[in-house]
PDB file of C-alpha atoms in Angstrom:
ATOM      1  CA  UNK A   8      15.578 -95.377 117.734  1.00 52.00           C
ATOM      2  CA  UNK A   9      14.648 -93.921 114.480  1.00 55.00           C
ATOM      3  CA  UNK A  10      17.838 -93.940 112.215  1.00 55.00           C
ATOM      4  CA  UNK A  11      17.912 -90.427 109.564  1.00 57.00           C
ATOM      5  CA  UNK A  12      19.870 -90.513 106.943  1.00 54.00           C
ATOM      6  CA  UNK A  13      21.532 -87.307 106.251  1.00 58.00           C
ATOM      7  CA  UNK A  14      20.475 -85.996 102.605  1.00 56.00           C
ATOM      8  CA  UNK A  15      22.640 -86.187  99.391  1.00 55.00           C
ATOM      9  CA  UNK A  16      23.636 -83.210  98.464  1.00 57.00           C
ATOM     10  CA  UNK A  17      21.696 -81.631  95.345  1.00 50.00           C
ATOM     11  CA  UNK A  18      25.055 -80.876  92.200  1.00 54.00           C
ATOM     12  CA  UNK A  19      24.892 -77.638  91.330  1.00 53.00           C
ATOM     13  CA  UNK A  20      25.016 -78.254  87.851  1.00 54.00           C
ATOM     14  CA  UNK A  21      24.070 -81.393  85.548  1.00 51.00           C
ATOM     15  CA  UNK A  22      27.633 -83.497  85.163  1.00 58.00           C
ATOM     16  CA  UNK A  23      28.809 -82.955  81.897  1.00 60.00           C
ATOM     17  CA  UNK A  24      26.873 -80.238  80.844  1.00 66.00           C
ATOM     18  CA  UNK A  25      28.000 -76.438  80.773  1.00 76.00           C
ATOM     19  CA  UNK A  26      26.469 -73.195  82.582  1.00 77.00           C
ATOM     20  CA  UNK A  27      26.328 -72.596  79.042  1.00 79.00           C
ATOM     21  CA  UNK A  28      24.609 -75.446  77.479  1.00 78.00           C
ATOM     22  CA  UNK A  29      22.039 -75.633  80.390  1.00 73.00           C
ATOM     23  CA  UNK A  30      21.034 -71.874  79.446  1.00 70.00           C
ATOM     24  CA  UNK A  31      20.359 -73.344  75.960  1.00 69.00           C
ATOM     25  CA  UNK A  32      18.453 -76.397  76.888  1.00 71.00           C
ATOM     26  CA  UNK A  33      16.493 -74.532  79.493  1.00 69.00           C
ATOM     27  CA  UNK A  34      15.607 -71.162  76.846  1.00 72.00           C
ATOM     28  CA  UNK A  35      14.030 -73.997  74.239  1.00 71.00           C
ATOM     29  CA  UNK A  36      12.490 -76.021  76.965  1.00 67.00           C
ATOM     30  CA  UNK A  37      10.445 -72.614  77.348  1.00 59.00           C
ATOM     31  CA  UNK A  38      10.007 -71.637  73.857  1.00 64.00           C
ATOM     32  CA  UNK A  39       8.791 -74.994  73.429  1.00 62.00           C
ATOM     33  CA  UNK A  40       6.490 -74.492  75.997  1.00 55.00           C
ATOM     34  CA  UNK A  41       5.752 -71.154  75.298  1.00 48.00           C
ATOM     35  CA  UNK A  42       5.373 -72.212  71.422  1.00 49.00           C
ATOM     36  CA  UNK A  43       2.861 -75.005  72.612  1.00 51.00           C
ATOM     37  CA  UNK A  44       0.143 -72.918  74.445  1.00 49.00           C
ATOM     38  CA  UNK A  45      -0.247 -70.041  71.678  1.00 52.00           C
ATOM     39  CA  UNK A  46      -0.495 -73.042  69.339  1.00 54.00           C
ATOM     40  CA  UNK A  47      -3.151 -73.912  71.862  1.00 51.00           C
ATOM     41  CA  UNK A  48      -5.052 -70.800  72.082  1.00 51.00           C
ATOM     42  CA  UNK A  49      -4.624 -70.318  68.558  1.00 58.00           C
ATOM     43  CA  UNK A  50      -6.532 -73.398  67.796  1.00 54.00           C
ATOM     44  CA  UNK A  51      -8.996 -72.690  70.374  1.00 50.00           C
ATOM     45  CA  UNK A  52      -9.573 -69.023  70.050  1.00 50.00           C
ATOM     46  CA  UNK A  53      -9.117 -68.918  66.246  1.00 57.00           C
ATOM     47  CA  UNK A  54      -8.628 -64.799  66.279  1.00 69.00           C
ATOM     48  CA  UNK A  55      -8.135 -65.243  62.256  1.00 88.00           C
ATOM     49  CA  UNK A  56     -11.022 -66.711  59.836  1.00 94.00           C
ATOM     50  CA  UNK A  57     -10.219 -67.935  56.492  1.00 97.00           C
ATOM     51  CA  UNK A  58     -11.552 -70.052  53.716  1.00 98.00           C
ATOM     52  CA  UNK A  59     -10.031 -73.312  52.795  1.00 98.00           C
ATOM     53  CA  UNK A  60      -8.067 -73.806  50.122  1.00 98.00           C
ATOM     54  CA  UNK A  61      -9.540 -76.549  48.782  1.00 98.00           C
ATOM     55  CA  UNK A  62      -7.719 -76.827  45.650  1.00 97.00           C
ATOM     56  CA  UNK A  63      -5.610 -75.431  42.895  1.00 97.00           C
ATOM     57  CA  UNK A  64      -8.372 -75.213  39.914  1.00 96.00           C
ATOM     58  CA  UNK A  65      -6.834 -77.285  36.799  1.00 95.00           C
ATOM     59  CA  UNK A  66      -6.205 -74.946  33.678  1.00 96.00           C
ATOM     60  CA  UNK A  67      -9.285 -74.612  31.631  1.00 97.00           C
ATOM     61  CA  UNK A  68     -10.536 -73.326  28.071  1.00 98.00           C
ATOM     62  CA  UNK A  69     -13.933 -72.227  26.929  1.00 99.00           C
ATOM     63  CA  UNK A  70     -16.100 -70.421  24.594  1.00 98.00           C
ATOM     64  CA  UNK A  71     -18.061 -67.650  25.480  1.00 98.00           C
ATOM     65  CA  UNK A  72     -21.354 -65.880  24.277  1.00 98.00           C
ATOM     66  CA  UNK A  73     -19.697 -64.233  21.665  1.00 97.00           C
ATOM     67  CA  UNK A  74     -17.650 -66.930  20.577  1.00 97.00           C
ATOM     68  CA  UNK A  75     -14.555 -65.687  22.026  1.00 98.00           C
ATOM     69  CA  UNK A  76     -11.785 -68.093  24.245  1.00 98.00           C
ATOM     70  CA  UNK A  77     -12.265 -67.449  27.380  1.00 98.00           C
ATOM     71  CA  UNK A  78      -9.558 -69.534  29.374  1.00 97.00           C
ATOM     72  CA  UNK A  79      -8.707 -70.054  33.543  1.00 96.00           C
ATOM     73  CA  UNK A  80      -5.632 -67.743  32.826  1.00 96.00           C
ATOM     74  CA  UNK A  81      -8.132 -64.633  31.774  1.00 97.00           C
ATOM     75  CA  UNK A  82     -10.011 -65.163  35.252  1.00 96.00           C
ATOM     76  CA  UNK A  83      -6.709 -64.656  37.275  1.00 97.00           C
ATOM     77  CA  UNK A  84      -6.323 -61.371  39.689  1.00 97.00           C
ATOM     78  CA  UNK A  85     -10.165 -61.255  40.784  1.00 98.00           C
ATOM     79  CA  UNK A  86     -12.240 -63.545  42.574  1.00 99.00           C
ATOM     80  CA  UNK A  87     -14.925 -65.523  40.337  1.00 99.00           C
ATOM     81  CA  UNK A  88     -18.167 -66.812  41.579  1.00 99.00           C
ATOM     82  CA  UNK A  89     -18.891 -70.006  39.084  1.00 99.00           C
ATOM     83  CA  UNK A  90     -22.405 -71.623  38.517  1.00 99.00           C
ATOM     84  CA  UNK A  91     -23.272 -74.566  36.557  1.00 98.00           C
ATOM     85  CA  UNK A  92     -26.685 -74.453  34.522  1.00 98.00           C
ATOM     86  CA  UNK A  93     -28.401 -74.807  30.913  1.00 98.00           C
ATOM     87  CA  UNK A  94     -30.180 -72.171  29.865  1.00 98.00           C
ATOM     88  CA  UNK A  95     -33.695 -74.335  29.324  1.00 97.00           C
ATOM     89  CA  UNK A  96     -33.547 -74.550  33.133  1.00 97.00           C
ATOM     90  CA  UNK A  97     -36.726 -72.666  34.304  1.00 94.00           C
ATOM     91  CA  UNK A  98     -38.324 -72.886  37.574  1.00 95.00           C
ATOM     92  CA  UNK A  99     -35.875 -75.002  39.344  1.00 95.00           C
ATOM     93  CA  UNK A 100     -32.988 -72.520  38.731  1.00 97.00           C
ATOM     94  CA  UNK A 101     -35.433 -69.393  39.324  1.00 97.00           C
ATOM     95  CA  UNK A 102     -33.941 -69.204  42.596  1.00 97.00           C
ATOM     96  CA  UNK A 103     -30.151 -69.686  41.815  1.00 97.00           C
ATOM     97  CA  UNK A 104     -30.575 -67.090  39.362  1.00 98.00           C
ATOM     98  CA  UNK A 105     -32.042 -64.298  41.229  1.00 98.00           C
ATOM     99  CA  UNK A 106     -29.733 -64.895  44.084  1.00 98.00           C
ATOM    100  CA  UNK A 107     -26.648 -64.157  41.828  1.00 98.00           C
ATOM    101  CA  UNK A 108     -28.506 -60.876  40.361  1.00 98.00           C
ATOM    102  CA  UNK A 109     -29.380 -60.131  43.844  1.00 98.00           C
ATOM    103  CA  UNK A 110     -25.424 -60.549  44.747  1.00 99.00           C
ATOM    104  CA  UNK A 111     -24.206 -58.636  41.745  1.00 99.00           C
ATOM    105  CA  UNK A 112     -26.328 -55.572  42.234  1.00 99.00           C
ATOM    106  CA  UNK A 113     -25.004 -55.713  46.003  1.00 99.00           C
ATOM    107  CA  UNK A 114     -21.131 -55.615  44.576  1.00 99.00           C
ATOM    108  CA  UNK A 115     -22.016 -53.058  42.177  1.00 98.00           C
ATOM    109  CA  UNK A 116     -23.451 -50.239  44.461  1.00 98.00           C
ATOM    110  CA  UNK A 117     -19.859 -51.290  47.005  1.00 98.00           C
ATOM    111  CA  UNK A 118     -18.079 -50.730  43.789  1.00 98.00           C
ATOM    112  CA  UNK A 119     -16.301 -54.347  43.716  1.00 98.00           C
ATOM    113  CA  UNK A 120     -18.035 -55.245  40.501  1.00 99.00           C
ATOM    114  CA  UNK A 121     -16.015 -55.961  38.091  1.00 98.00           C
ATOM    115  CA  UNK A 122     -12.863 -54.783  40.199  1.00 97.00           C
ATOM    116  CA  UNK A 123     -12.738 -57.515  42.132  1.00 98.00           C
ATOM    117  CA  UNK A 124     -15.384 -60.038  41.854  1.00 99.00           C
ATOM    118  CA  UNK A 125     -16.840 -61.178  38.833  1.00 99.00           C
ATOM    119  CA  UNK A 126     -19.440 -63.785  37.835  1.00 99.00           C
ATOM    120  CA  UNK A 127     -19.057 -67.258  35.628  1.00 99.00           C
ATOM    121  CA  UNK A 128     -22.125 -68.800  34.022  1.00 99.00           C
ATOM    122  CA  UNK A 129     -20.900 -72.418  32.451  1.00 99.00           C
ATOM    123  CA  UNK A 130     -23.349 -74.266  30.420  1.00 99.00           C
ATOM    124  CA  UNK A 131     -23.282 -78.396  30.289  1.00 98.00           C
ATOM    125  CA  UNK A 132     -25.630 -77.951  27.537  1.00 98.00           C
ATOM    126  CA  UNK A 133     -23.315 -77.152  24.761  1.00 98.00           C
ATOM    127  CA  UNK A 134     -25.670 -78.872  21.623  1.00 97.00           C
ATOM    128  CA  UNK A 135     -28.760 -76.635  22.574  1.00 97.00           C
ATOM    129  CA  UNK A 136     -26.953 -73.434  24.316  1.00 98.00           C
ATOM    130  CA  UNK A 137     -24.994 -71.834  21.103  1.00 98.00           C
ATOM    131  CA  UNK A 138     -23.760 -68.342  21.497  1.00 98.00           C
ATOM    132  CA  UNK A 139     -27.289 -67.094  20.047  1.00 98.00           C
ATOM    133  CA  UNK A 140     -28.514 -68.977  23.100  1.00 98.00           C
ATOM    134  CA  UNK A 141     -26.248 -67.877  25.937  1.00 99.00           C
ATOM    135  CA  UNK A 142     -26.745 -64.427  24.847  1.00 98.00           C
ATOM    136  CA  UNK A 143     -30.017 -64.248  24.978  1.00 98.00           C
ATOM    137  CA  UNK A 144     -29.904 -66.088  28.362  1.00 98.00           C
ATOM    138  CA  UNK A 145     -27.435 -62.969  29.343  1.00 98.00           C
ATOM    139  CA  UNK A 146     -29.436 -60.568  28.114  1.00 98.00           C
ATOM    140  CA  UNK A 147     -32.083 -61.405  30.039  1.00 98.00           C
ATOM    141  CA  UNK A 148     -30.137 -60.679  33.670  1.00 98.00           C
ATOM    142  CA  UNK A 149     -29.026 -57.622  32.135  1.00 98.00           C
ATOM    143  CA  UNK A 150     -25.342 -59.780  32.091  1.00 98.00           C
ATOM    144  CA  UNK A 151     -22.204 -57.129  31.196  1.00 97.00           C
ATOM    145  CA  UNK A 152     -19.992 -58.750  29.707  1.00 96.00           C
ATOM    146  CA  UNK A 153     -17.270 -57.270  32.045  1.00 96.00           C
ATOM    147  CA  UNK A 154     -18.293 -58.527  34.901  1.00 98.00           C
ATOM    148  CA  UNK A 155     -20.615 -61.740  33.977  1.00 99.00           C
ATOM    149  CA  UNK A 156     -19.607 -63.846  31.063  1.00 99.00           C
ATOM    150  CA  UNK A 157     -21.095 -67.090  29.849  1.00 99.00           C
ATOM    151  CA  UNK A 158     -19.667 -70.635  28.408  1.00 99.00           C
ATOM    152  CA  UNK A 159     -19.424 -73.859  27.243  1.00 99.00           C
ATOM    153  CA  UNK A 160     -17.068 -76.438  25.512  1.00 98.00           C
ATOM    154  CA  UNK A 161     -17.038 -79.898  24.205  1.00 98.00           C
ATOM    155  CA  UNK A 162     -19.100 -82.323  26.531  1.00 98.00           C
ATOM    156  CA  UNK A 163     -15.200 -84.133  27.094  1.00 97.00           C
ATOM    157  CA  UNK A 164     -13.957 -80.905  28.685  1.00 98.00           C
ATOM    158  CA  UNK A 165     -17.062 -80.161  30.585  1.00 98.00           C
ATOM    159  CA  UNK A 166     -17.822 -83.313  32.113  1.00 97.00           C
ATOM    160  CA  UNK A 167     -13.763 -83.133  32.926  1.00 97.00           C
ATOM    161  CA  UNK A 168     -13.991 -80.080  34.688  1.00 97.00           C
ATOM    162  CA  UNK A 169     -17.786 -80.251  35.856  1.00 98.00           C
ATOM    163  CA  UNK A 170     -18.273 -84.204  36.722  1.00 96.00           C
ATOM    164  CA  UNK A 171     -14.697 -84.511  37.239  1.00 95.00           C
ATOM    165  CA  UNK A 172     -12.646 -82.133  38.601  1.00 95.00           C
ATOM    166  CA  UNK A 173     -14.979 -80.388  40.676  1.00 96.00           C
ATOM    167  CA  UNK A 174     -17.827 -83.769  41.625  1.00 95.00           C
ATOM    168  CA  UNK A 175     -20.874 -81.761  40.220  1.00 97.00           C
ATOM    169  CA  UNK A 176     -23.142 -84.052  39.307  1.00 98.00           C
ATOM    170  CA  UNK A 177     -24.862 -83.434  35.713  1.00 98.00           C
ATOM    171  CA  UNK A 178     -27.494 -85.797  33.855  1.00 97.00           C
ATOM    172  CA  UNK A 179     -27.935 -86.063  29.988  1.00 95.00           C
ATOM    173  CA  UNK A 180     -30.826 -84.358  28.670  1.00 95.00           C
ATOM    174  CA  UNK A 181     -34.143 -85.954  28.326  1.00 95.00           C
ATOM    175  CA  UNK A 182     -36.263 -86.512  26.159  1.00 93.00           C
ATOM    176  CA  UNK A 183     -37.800 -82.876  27.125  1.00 93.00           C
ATOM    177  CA  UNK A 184     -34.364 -81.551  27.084  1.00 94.00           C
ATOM    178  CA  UNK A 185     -34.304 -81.366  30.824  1.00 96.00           C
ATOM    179  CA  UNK A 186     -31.065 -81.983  33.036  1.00 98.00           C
ATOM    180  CA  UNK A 187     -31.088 -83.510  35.800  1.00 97.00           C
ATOM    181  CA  UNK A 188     -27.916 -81.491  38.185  1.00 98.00           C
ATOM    182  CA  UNK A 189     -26.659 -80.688  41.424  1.00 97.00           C
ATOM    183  CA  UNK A 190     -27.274 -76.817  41.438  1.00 97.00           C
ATOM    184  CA  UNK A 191     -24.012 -75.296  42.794  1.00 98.00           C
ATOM    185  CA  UNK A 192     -21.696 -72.315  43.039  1.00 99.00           C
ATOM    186  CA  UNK A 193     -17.847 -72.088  43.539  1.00 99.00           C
ATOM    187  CA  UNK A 194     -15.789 -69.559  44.679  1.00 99.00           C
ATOM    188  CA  UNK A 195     -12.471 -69.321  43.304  1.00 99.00           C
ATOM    189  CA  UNK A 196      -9.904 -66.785  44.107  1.00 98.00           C
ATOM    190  CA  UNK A 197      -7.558 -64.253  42.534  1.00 98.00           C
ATOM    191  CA  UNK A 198      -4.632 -67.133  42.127  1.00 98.00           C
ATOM    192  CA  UNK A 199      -6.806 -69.848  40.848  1.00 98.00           C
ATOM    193  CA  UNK A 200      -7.142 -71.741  43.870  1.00 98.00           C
ATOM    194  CA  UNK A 201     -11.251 -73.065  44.627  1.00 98.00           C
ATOM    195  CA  UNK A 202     -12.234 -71.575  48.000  1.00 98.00           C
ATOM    196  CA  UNK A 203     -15.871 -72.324  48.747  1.00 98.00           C
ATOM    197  CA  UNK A 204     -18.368 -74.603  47.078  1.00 98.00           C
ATOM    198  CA  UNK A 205     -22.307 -73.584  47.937  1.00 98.00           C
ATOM    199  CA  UNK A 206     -25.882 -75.283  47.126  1.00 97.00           C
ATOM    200  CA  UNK A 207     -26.666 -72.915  44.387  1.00 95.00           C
ATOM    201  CA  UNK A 208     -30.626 -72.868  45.315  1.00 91.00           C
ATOM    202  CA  UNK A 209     -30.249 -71.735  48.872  1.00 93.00           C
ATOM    203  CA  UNK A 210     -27.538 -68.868  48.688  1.00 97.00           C
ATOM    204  CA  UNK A 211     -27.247 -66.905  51.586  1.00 98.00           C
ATOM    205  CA  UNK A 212     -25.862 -63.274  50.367  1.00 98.00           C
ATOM    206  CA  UNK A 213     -24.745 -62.577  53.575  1.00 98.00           C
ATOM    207  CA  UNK A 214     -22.376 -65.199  53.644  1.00 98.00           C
ATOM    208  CA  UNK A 215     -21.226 -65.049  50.290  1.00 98.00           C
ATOM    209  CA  UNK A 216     -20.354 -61.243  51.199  1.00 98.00           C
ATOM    210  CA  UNK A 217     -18.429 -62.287  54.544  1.00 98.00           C
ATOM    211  CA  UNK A 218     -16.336 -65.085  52.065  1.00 98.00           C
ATOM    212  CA  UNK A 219     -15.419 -62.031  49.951  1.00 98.00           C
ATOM    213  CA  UNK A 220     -14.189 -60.620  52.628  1.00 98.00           C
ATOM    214  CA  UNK A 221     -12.042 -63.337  54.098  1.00 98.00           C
ATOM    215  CA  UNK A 222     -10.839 -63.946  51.059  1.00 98.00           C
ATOM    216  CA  UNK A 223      -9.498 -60.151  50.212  1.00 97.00           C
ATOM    217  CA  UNK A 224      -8.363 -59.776  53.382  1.00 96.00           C
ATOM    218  CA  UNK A 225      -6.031 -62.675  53.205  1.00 97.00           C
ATOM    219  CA  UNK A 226      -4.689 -62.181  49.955  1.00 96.00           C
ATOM    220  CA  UNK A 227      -3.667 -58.371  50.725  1.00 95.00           C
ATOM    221  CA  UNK A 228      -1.967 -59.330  53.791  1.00 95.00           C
ATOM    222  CA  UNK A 229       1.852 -59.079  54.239  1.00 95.00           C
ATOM    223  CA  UNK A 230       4.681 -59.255  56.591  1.00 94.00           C
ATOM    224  CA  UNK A 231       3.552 -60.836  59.884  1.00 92.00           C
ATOM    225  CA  UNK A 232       0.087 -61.145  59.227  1.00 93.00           C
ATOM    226  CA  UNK A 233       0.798 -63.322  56.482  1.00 94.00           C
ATOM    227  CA  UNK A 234       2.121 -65.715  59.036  1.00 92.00           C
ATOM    228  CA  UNK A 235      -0.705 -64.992  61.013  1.00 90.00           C
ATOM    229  CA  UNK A 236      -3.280 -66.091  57.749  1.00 93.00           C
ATOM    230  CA  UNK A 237      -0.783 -69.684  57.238  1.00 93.00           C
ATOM    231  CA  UNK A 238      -1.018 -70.651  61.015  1.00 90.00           C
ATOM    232  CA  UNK A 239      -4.511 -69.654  60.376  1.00 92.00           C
ATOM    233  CA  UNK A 240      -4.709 -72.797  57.317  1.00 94.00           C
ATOM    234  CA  UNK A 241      -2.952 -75.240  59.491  1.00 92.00           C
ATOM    235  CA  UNK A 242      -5.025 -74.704  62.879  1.00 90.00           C
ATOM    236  CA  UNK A 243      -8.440 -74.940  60.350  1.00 91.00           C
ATOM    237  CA  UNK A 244      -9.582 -71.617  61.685  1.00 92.00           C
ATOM    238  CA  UNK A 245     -12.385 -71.724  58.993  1.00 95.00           C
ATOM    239  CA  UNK A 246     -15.709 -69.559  59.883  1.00 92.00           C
ATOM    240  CA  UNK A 247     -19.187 -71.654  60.815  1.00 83.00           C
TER     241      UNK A 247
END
């Protein structure tokens, strides 16, 4: 004969702990849970692109084409596409350049010239690119000065902020005055902060457009969708 044991009985409540208490353990049990899977889909789905911040850019001065100071501070409140050349570069920057025309005429005609995108030119050649130089060099891309300035410093500052700050690679000239250099383009935004780095001889306008937008988008947002755009950063819920 089979003996059964008769069941214990189940407590109605948890000794020790209120009706109360067990509410409030149970509600953040399931906004824990709840919390959890839209930090899930949120990482998987990614509904909301953005660039990375990859770093605060570290204050700068320069000189420009007309031999005016042209400092990090006086590129604050638009978005700055950088490039790092010397003016004696010819055919290997022939492509570099006419991509950044090419992208400037594009801004212009959506009216964001100027507004809220404008365009860096930094020379690591300071001893052969004087201001007679660099305007000559933005005279021939039909450069405004409004929207498209050029500069250089001291070869201490530059390979600070070139070599240094940002890892761009640049050579000393040759004995043909040729420099050997990583071609490349930064994007920095409106607060200073270095967004996007690209290979300077194979821009893709399209892309650099989209980065724009990402960009402007996230620094106009408010309220919630701020929160949205910082969950955005820590999930990395950067585009391909």
């Amino acid at each position: 004969m089979k003996l059964v044991l008769p069941a214990a009985p189940i407590p109605d409540r948890v000794p020790g702990l209120s009706r109360r208490t067990r509410a409030v353990l149970f509600s953040g049990l399931a906004l824990g849970l709840a919390l959890a899977a839209l930090a899930f889909w949120f990482a998987v789905a990614r509904p909301v692109k953005v660039l990375p911040r990859i770093a605060p850019l570290s204050a700068f001065s320069l000189e420009d084409q007309y031999g005016l100071p042209l400092s990090s501070a006086d590129l604050r409140g638009r978005m700055v596409f950088i490039n790092f050349t010397y003016t004696g570069c010819e055919e290997e920057c022939a492509a570099q350049r006419a991509s950044l025309v090419a992208l400037r005429e594009t801004l212009r005609v959506q009216g964001r010239l100027g507004s809220e995108v404008v365009f860096l030119t930094i020379s690591f050649d300071p001893e052969r690119d004087t201001r007679e130089a660099l305007q000559t060099y933005a005279a021939q891309l039909a450069a405004d000065r409004n929207n498209w300035r050029f500069a250089t410093t001291d070869p201490t500052s530059l390979k600070a902020l070139i070599g240094g700050e940002l890892g761009i690679y640049y050579d000393k000239p040759d004995t043909a005055g040729r420099i050997a250099h990583d071609q490349r383009v930064v994007l920095v935004d409106a607060h200073g902060m270095l967004r996007a780095r690209y290979r300077a001889d194979a821009l893709d306008q399209g892309k650099l457009l989209r980065d724009i937008g990402l960009v402007q988008q996230e620094l106009g947002s408010s309220g919630l969708m701020r929160q949205v755009y910082e969950a955005s950063h820590l999930f990395l819920c950067y585009p391909d």
